[in-house]
Amino acid sequence: MDRLEAMTVLVAVVEAGSLSAASRRLGMPLATVSRKLLEMEQHLKTRLINRSSRRMTVTDSGRPYVEACKRILDQLADAEREARGESRSATGHLTLTAPLVFGRRHALPVVIDFLRAYPAIDLRLNLSDHLLNLLEDRVDVALRIGVLPASSLVAKCIGATRHVVCASPEYLAARARPQRPEDLAEHDCITFENLASPRGWTFRKGRSERLVPIHSRLSVTTAEAAIDAAVAGVGFTRVLSYMIEDLRRAGRLVLVLETFEPAAWPIHLVHAGQKPLPVKLRAFLDYAVPRLTARLKQ
């Protein structure tokens, strides 16, 4: 048994979530993947993965072994890159996708500095509020906001963002400040349709969440339009906290109902986790993760 090859198969099966997905990722026949996994279990005299018709799960004894295999394969890949001299020369083309507002406010400044630090890398920044498929759309790394669904993607959390309700000081001076979410029914609201329904917004009540009816005088399809309308005094809007941080600090928008905000959304950088990780992608992740994390803490 080729133990390194068997380790590669095992890690691929765990990360991909099924034998068939691992087969596609490795370009290896399904029967071969199944056989190599069985050979490894026979060699170790223990079951590593529980197989069922619906899903595959790592056993308690298999979990530490899988993590050890990942470390060994990563170290081997690093050694091979070092031997080839690739660790000193990150080159090539990268594609990054990010939501519109976050991309412009946070990702773009980091990308600009990254390009200065790595002159041999070219980068395409795709700003879109629509989720792109990393494989089909040929995306190397994506910035995702919200709880991630189960998948074989590798994710690195860089922070979180809150769902905030805000209005201009002028609007608040003319109308009574809401003390509880139900008070919004008596106010004019601006709904960013990608984030919330124009009929109601979700708020926290104890450990649960509830939908509170609102009156949307204006519904828009971009966060920028919702924020501009709120600054102009049209009413309250709900957006993500990073979108208005500058305006809040400048006093042009004021937060309300903060104690009723729903759970914050995590922010991740995700990639396919191919082995070995391309040097250009590793360089970007090493550079971008700490800088984006720091920006979100400001």
XYZ file of C-alpha atoms in Angstrom:
298
model
C 0.000 0.000 0.000
C 1.279 3.450 -0.954
C 0.632 5.208 2.368
C 1.007 8.764 1.059
C -1.436 8.047 -1.747
C -3.806 6.418 0.738
C -3.568 9.484 2.997
C -4.369 11.728 0.031
C -7.429 9.627 -0.787
C -8.622 9.643 2.831
C -8.306 13.419 3.177
C -10.041 13.946 -0.167
C -12.957 11.723 0.886
C -13.380 13.601 4.176
C -13.106 17.059 2.608
C -15.327 16.238 -0.391
C -17.946 14.490 1.735
C -18.364 11.371 -0.401
C -16.439 8.766 -2.348
C -17.822 9.974 -5.673
C -16.891 13.615 -4.969
C -13.392 12.529 -3.938
C -13.142 10.470 -7.112
C -13.911 13.550 -9.213
C -11.519 15.735 -7.246
C -8.641 13.266 -7.573
C -9.401 12.178 -11.126
C -9.361 8.612 -9.843
C -11.885 5.818 -10.541
C -14.520 5.438 -7.839
C -13.637 1.774 -7.344
C -10.002 2.711 -6.735
C -10.946 5.340 -4.150
C -13.131 2.815 -2.323
C -10.430 0.143 -2.444
C -7.667 2.392 -1.125
C -9.853 3.579 1.733
C -10.652 -0.018 2.645
C -6.970 -0.998 2.449
C -6.044 1.797 4.843
C -8.718 0.734 7.334
C -7.501 -2.871 7.119
C -3.901 -1.715 7.624
C -4.875 0.278 10.737
C -7.346 -2.383 11.913
C -9.990 0.246 12.600
C -12.861 1.930 10.804
C -12.040 5.511 9.813
C -15.305 6.527 8.144
C -18.905 5.520 8.742
C -20.631 5.040 5.399
C -24.380 5.378 4.812
C -26.647 6.050 1.854
C -27.126 9.654 2.963
C -23.736 10.827 4.197
C -20.298 9.872 5.457
C -18.947 10.765 8.900
C -15.492 10.392 10.405
C -15.317 8.003 13.354
C -13.915 9.017 16.733
C -10.764 6.992 16.077
C -10.509 8.309 12.514
C -10.732 12.015 13.394
C -7.231 12.471 14.891
C -5.749 10.296 12.145
C -7.327 12.423 9.407
C -5.961 15.593 11.031
C -2.502 14.012 11.221
C -2.718 13.065 7.527
C -3.590 16.652 6.629
C -0.568 17.963 8.530
C 1.764 15.434 6.912
C 0.498 16.200 3.402
C 0.748 19.966 4.005
C 4.306 19.635 5.263
C 5.244 17.504 2.283
C 3.720 20.022 -0.127
C 5.643 22.847 1.565
C 8.887 20.891 1.308
C 8.304 20.207 -2.389
C 7.557 23.875 -3.086
C 10.707 24.855 -1.201
C 12.747 22.385 -3.239
C 11.343 23.830 -6.473
C 11.990 27.380 -5.269
C 8.300 28.253 -5.531
C 8.029 29.523 -1.956
C 10.099 32.536 -2.994
C 8.236 33.326 -6.213
C 4.465 33.689 -6.053
C 3.331 34.284 -9.643
C 0.234 33.894 -11.797
C -3.378 35.047 -11.922
C -5.906 35.045 -9.070
C -9.661 35.648 -9.080
C -11.353 36.926 -5.924
C -15.075 37.516 -5.531
C -16.680 39.620 -2.797
C -19.996 41.388 -2.090
C -20.240 44.838 -3.660
C -20.011 47.125 -0.637
C -17.631 44.974 1.376
C -15.449 44.468 -1.663
C -15.116 48.157 -2.361
C -14.648 49.246 1.243
C -12.464 46.476 2.620
C -11.289 43.964 0.010
C -10.103 46.479 -2.599
C -7.668 48.368 -0.293
C -6.129 45.042 0.776
C -5.925 43.861 -2.844
C -4.143 47.065 -3.883
C -1.529 46.628 -1.150
C -1.194 42.923 -2.007
C -0.441 43.728 -5.646
C 2.288 46.114 -4.536
C 3.810 43.387 -2.370
C 3.551 40.711 -5.095
C 4.320 42.338 -8.458
C 4.326 38.988 -10.304
C 0.655 38.273 -9.473
C -2.294 39.610 -11.460
C -5.706 39.659 -9.771
C -9.319 39.922 -10.924
C -11.733 41.270 -8.284
C -15.325 40.286 -9.087
C -17.684 42.431 -6.996
C -21.163 40.928 -6.910
C -23.920 40.282 -4.377
C -24.698 37.042 -6.229
C -22.873 33.924 -5.052
C -20.509 32.532 -7.645
C -19.602 28.866 -7.939
C -15.875 28.593 -7.337
C -15.400 25.740 -9.793
C -17.786 26.762 -12.564
C -16.861 30.467 -12.437
C -13.135 29.777 -12.029
C -12.851 31.649 -8.731
C -9.784 31.028 -6.565
C -11.083 32.555 -3.344
C -14.421 34.044 -2.275
C -15.446 36.308 0.551
C -18.759 35.071 1.972
C -20.979 36.819 4.520
C -23.417 34.687 6.512
C -23.598 31.171 7.881
C -21.954 28.789 5.419
C -23.781 25.672 4.235
C -22.060 22.320 4.622
C -19.611 21.810 1.742
C -16.123 20.650 0.886
C -14.835 24.237 0.752
C -12.140 25.366 3.175
C -13.206 28.438 5.162
C -11.259 30.924 7.289
C -13.320 33.219 9.511
C -12.070 36.821 9.472
C -14.775 38.472 11.573
C -18.493 39.129 11.822
C -21.029 41.800 10.940
C -24.250 42.902 12.642
C -27.737 43.586 11.261
C -28.305 47.206 12.289
C -31.240 49.601 12.047
C -30.374 53.251 11.582
C -31.746 56.652 10.581
C -30.478 60.197 10.193
C -30.370 62.563 13.183
C -32.850 64.791 11.326
C -35.405 61.997 11.014
C -35.007 61.077 14.686
C -35.443 64.716 15.700
C -38.757 64.887 13.852
C -40.151 61.494 14.931
C -40.221 59.582 18.211
C -37.251 57.235 18.655
C -38.416 53.572 18.618
C -37.945 51.786 21.936
C -38.880 48.311 20.718
C -39.097 46.706 17.261
C -42.916 46.920 17.193
C -42.616 50.736 17.210
C -41.290 50.580 13.624
C -44.868 50.031 12.433
C -45.411 53.761 13.111
C -42.344 54.809 11.139
C -41.218 55.054 7.531
C -38.732 52.346 6.565
C -36.355 51.748 3.666
C -35.790 48.119 2.733
C -32.696 46.763 1.029
C -34.380 43.802 -0.659
C -31.284 41.560 -0.785
C -31.109 41.617 3.009
C -34.683 41.822 4.279
C -38.344 41.603 3.322
C -40.240 44.862 2.713
C -43.062 43.449 4.862
C -41.102 42.690 8.032
C -37.688 42.616 9.689
C -36.336 39.954 12.051
C -35.355 40.842 15.611
C -34.141 38.878 18.609
C -36.468 38.114 21.515
C -34.628 36.234 24.241
C -33.021 33.217 22.619
C -35.361 33.203 19.628
C -36.029 35.528 16.716
C -39.312 36.990 15.479
C -40.522 38.787 12.380
C -41.822 42.293 13.107
C -44.111 44.005 10.543
C -42.812 47.297 9.114
C -44.028 49.968 6.693
C -41.634 50.169 3.753
C -42.098 53.534 2.097
C -39.167 52.710 -0.143
C -37.707 49.385 -1.304
C -34.394 49.338 -3.175
C -32.131 46.716 -4.703
C -28.750 48.051 -3.550
C -27.368 48.813 -0.110
C -25.963 52.132 -1.331
C -29.435 53.362 -2.306
C -30.905 52.346 1.056
C -28.113 54.116 2.921
C -28.373 57.284 0.795
C -32.124 57.431 1.417
C -31.613 57.029 5.164
C -29.021 59.822 5.213
C -31.513 61.991 3.319
C -34.060 61.486 6.110
C -36.549 59.198 4.357
C -36.714 56.818 7.329
C -35.088 53.818 8.996
C -33.113 51.283 7.048
C -31.597 47.914 7.945
C -28.154 47.092 6.576
C -25.001 45.322 7.710
C -22.877 47.239 10.188
C -19.742 47.504 8.035
C -21.767 49.312 5.353
C -22.427 52.395 7.490
C -19.532 52.483 9.942
C -18.030 55.660 8.450
C -21.401 57.420 8.425
C -22.116 56.361 11.993
C -18.780 57.706 13.188
C -19.421 60.948 11.320
C -22.797 61.319 13.033
C -24.779 61.168 9.819
C -26.572 57.957 10.817
C -27.659 56.835 14.292
C -28.221 53.223 15.404
C -31.427 52.210 17.177
C -32.809 48.978 18.683
C -29.303 47.583 19.177
C -30.354 45.255 22.007
C -32.839 43.539 19.673
C -30.412 42.789 16.832
C -30.415 39.196 15.542
C -27.277 37.078 15.697
C -24.305 38.536 13.857
C -23.254 36.966 10.558
C -19.751 35.494 10.273
C -17.480 36.589 7.429
C -15.237 33.986 5.785
C -12.678 33.649 3.053
C -13.359 30.331 1.311
C -11.448 28.327 -1.278
C -11.517 24.832 -2.729
C -8.634 23.601 -0.573
C -6.848 21.823 -3.390
C -3.667 19.950 -2.507
C -1.085 21.254 -2.750
C -2.400 24.791 -2.270
C -1.056 26.995 -5.093
C 1.698 29.310 -3.920
C -0.124 32.373 -5.270
C -3.262 31.473 -3.274
C -1.286 30.733 -0.113
C 0.461 34.098 -0.508
C -2.863 35.911 -0.837
C -4.422 34.160 2.161
C -1.380 34.782 4.354
C -1.436 38.446 3.341
C -5.181 39.141 3.331
C -6.503 37.246 6.363
C -4.770 39.297 9.098
C -5.374 42.594 7.286
C -9.077 41.988 6.673
C -9.465 40.783 10.257
C -7.849 43.991 11.522
C -10.063 46.190 9.323
C -13.204 44.532 10.676
C -12.090 45.173 14.258
C -11.598 48.896 13.700
